[in-house]
Each structure stands twice: as structure tokens, then as C-alpha cells.
Tab-separated table of C-alpha atoms in Angstrom:
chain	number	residue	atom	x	y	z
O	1	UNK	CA	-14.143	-11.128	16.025
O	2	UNK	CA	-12.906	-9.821	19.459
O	3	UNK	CA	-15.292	-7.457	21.795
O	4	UNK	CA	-13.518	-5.030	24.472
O	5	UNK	CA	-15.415	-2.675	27.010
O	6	UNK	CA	-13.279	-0.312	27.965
O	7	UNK	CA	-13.486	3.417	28.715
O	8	UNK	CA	-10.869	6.075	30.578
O	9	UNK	CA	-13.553	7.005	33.194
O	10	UNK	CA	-14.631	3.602	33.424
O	11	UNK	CA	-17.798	3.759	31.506
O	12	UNK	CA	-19.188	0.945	29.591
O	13	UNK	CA	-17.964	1.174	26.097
O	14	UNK	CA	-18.047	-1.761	23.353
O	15	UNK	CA	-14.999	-1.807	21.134
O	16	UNK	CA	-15.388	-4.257	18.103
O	17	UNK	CA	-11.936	-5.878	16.460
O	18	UNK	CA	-12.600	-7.688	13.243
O	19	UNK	CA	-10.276	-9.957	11.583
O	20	UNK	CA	-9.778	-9.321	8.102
O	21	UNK	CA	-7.328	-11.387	5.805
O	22	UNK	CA	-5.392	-9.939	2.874
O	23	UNK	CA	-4.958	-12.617	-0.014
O	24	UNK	CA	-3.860	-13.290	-3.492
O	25	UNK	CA	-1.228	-14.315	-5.812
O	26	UNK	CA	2.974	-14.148	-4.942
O	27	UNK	CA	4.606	-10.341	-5.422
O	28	UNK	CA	0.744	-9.087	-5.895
O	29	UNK	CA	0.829	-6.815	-2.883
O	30	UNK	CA	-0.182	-7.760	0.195
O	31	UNK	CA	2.662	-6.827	2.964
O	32	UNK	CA	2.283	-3.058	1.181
O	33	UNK	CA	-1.447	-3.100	1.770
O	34	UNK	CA	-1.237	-4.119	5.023
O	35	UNK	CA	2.010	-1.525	5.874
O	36	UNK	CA	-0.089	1.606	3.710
O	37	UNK	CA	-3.571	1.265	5.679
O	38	UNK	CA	-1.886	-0.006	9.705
O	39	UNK	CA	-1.599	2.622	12.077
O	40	UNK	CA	0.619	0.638	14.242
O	41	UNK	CA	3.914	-1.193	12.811
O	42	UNK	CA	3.073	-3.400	10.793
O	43	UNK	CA	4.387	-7.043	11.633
O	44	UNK	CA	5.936	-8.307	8.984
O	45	UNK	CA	7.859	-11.958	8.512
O	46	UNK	CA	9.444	-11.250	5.060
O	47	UNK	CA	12.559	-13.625	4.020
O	48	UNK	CA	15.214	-12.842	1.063
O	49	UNK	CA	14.393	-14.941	-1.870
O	50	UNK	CA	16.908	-17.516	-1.919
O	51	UNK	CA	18.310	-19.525	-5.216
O	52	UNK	CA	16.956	-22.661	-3.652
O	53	UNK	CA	13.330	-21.185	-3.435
O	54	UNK	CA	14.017	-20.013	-7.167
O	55	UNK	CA	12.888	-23.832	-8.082
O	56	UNK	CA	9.714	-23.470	-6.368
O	57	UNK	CA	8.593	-20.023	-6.490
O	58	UNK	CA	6.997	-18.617	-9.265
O	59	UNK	CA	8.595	-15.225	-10.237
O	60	UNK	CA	7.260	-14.438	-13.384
O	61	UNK	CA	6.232	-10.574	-13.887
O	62	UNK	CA	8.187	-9.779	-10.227
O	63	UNK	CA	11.374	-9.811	-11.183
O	64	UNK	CA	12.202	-6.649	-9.195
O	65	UNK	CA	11.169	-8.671	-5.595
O	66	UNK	CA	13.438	-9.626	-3.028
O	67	UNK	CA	11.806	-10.543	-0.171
O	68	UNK	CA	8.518	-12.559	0.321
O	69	UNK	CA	6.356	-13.502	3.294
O	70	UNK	CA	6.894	-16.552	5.397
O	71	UNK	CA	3.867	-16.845	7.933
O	72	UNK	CA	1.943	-13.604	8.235
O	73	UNK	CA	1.638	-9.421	7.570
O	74	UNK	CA	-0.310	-8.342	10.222
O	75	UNK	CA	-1.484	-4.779	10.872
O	76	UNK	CA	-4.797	-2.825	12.750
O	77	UNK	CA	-6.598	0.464	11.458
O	78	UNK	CA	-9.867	2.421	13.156
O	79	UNK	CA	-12.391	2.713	10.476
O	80	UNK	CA	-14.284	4.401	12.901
O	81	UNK	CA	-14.954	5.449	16.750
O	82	UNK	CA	-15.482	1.386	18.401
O	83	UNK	CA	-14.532	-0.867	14.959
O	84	UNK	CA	-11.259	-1.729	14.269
O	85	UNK	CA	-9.688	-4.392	11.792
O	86	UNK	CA	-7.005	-6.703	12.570
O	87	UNK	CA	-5.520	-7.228	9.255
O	88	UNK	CA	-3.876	-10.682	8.635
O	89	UNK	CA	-1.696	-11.118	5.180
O	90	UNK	CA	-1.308	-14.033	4.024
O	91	UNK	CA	1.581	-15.569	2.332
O	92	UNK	CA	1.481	-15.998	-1.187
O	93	UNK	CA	3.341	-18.977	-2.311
O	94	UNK	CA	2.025	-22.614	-2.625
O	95	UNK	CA	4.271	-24.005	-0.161
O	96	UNK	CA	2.810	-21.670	2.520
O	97	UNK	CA	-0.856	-22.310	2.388
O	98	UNK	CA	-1.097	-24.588	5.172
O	99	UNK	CA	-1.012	-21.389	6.905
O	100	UNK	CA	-4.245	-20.570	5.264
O	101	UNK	CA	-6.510	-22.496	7.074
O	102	UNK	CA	-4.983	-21.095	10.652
O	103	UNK	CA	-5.102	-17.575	9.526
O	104	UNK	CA	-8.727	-17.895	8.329
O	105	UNK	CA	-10.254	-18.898	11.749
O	106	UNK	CA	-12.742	-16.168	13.400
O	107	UNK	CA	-12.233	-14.371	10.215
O	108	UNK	CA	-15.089	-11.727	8.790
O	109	UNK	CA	-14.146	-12.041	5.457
O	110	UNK	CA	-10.976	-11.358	3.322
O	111	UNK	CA	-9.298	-9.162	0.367
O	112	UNK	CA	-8.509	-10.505	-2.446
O	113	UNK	CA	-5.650	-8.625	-4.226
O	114	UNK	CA	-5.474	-9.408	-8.041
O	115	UNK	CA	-3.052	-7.809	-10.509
O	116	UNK	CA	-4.127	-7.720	-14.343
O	117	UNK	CA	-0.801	-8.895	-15.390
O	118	UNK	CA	-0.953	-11.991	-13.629
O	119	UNK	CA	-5.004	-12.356	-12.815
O	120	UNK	CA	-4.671	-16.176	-12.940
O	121	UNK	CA	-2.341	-16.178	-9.580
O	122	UNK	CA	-5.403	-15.147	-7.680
O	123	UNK	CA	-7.998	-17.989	-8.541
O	124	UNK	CA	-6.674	-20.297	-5.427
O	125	UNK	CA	-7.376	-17.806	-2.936
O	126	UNK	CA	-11.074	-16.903	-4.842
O	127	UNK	CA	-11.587	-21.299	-4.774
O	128	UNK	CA	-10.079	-21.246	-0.994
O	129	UNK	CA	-12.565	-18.460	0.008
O	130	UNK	CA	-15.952	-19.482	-1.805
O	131	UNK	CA	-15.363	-23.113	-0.968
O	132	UNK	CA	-15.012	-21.630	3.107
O	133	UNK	CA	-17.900	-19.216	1.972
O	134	UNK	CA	-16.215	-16.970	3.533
O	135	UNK	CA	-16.951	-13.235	2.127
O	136	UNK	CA	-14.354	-11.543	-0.095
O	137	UNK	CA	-14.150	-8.657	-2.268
O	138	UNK	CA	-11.592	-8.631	-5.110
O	139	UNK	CA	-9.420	-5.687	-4.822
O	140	UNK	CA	-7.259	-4.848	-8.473
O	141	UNK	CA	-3.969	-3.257	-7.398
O	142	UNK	CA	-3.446	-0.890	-10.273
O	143	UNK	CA	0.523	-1.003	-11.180
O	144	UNK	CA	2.239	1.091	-12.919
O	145	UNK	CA	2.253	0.165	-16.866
O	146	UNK	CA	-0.495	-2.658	-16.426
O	147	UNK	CA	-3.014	-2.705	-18.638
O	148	UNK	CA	-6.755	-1.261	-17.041
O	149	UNK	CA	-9.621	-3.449	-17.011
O	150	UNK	CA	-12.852	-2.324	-15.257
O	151	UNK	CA	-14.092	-4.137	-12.708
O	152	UNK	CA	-17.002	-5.502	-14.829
O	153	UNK	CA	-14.141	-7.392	-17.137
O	154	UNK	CA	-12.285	-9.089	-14.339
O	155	UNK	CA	-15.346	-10.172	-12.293
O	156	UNK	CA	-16.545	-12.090	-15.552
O	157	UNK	CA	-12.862	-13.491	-15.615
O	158	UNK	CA	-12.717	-14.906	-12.185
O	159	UNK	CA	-16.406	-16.070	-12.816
O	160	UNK	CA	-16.897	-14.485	-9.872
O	161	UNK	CA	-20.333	-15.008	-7.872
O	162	UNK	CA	-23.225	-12.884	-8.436
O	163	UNK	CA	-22.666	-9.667	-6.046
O	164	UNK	CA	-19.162	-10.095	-5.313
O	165	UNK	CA	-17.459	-6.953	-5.424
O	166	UNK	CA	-14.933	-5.828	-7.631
O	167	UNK	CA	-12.644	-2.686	-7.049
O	168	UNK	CA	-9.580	-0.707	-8.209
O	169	UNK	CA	-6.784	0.271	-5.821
O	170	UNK	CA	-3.415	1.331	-5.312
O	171	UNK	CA	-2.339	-0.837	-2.085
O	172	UNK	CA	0.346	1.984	-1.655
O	173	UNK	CA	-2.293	4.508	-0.874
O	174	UNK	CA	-3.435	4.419	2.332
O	175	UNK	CA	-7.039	6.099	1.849
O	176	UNK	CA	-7.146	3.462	-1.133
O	177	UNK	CA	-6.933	0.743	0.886
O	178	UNK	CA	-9.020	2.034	3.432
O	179	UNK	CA	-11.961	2.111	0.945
O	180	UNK	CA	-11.242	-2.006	0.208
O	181	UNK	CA	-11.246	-2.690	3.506
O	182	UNK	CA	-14.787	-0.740	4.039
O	183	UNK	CA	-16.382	-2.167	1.148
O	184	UNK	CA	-15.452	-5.733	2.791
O	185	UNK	CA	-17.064	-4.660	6.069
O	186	UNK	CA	-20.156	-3.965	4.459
O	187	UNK	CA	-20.225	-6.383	2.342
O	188	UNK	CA	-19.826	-9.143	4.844
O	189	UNK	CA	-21.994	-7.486	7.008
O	190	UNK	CA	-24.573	-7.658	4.602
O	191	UNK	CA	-23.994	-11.423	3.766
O	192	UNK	CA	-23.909	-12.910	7.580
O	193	UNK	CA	-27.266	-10.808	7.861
O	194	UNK	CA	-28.485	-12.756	5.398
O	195	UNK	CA	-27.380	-16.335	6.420
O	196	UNK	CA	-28.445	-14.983	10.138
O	197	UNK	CA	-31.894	-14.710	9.008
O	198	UNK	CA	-31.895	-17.796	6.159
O	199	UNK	CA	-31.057	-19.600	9.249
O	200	UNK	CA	-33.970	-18.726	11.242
O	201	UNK	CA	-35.982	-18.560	8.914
């Protein structure tokens, strides 16, 4: 969470930038989230698929992907007049998630991106956030040809926590996305509130 004042005429002005991370399972769409919703060029540090990472990297139901992520996606959109987000994606593969714990610092909470075909891909980063307690909302990118589940029916099979929200998207669509990334910020808003005040209680 980064604060700016700044102002053309030299006013005071507070800008708030909140980090956001964009999680889930290999090929489940996290570098197109990040690319649909940034309004800057998105960083990206995709990699060919190599035969050698063939033995380690589980392909299943991506056939058509080429390319995966390495370190990080990272993007920034307004939501509105003095909050941005600084969106971080992670990488999806076992072998990268000591990256995970780096890319989670200062963070105000995270997407999780699920995909009904292969829901069980997204359960580490669900553990990885509730075990950080670290606020996420699950956000089911709706491909093409998948079968539809409401958002009822996939909360009960991530046994999801009590309140954690559940919502369809299409991480190509840019308004889509936008709508995740608000539901997060309230969301989280609404659960440091409540540790704030269980703390001084």
C-alpha cells in the first residue's frame, strides 16, 4: 500500500496505490487479466514452454498454450479519482511459488482465478491465501465450452470460508475484470475494518 501527494498546482492531494495479486492454477488466466484491465503496458515475463518443462508442468486441458509466466504479470488501473491498483500476477506452476511469498508482501488482498474445467488447480493458492489470511475473492473465468456453475456450487467446492466471494468473469473483458478487482477492494476493506477494530477492541 503506497501513499503519494501530489497535485499540478501543488496542492495537497493523497493518491492511494494498492497492491493486488492475481492467482490461481497454470494456463487459468492470469497474464490476460492483468493485460485486459492495465492501462499502462502490462509487464509481462512469459517464457516458451520448453520439452524439458513438459516433465514438470502440468498441461492438461491447455493444450493450446505456449508461453507461461516466469516471475511476475504486473499491470496498474484507476478505479477511481486517488485509488489505483498495482496488479501483481503470479506465476502458476509449482516450481515458481517461491515467488509467492515475495509477491505477497504489502499486499491488500488477491484474485483468485479458477476455471471449472480444472477447479482443483486453484486450491494451493485458496490454502496459500487463508493460511496468510490474506483476503481473496474467487474469480471463475468463464471459457468458452466449459461447463457453468454458479457461484453458490463452486464456493461449496473450494469449501470456501463463510463470506468469501465468489464471481463470474471473462478475464478478456476489461470492464469484467474491473468488477473482480472492485469487489476485492471492498471486500478487503471490509475485512481489515474488522480486524482493525477486533484488535482494539
Amino acid at each position: 500500500m503506497v501513499s503519494e501527494n501530489s497535485d499540478a498546482q501543488g496542492g495537497d492531494t493523497t493518491a492511494l496505490a494498492l497492491k493486488i495479486l492475481v492467482a490461481g492454477g497454470f494456463g487459468v488466466g492470469k497474464t490476460t487479466l492483468v493485460g485486459a484491465v492495465s492501462e499502462i503496458r502490462p509487464l509481462r515475463t512469459e517464457e516458451l514452454l520448453s520439452e524439458a518443462g513438459q516433465l514438470v508442468d502440468d498441461t492438461d486441458g491447455v493444450d493450446q498454450k505456449v508461453t507461461t509466466t516466469v516471475a511476475m504479470d504486473f499491470g496498474r488501473i484507476t478505479i477511481r479519482s486517488g485509488l489505483s491498483l498495482y496488479l501483481f500476477g503470479t506465476p502458476g506452476q509449482d516450481r515458481f511459488w517461491f515467488l509467492w511469498d515475495e509477491l505477497s508482501q504489502g499486499a491488500l488482498g488477491a484474485v483468485v482465478l479458477a476455471d471449472t474445467r480444472r477447479l482443483e488447480d486453484c486450491f494451493p493458492a485458496v490454502d496459500y491465501f487463508e493460511h496468510r489470511h490474506i483476503p481473496f475473492v474467487v474469480a471463475v473465468n468463464c471459457f468458452v465450452g466449459a461447463r457453468s456453475y454458479g457461484a453458490h456450487d463452486v464456493s461449496r467446492a473450494l469449501d470456501l470460508d463463510q463470506g468469501t466471494p465468489v464471481v463470474l468473469c471473462d478475464a478478456r473483458d476489461r470492464d469484467s475484470g474491473k468488477e473482480v478487482l472492485i469487489r476485492l477492494v471492498e471486500y478487503a476493506g471490509r475485512m481489515h475494518t474488522a480486524r482493525l477494530l477486533d484488535s482494539v477492541g
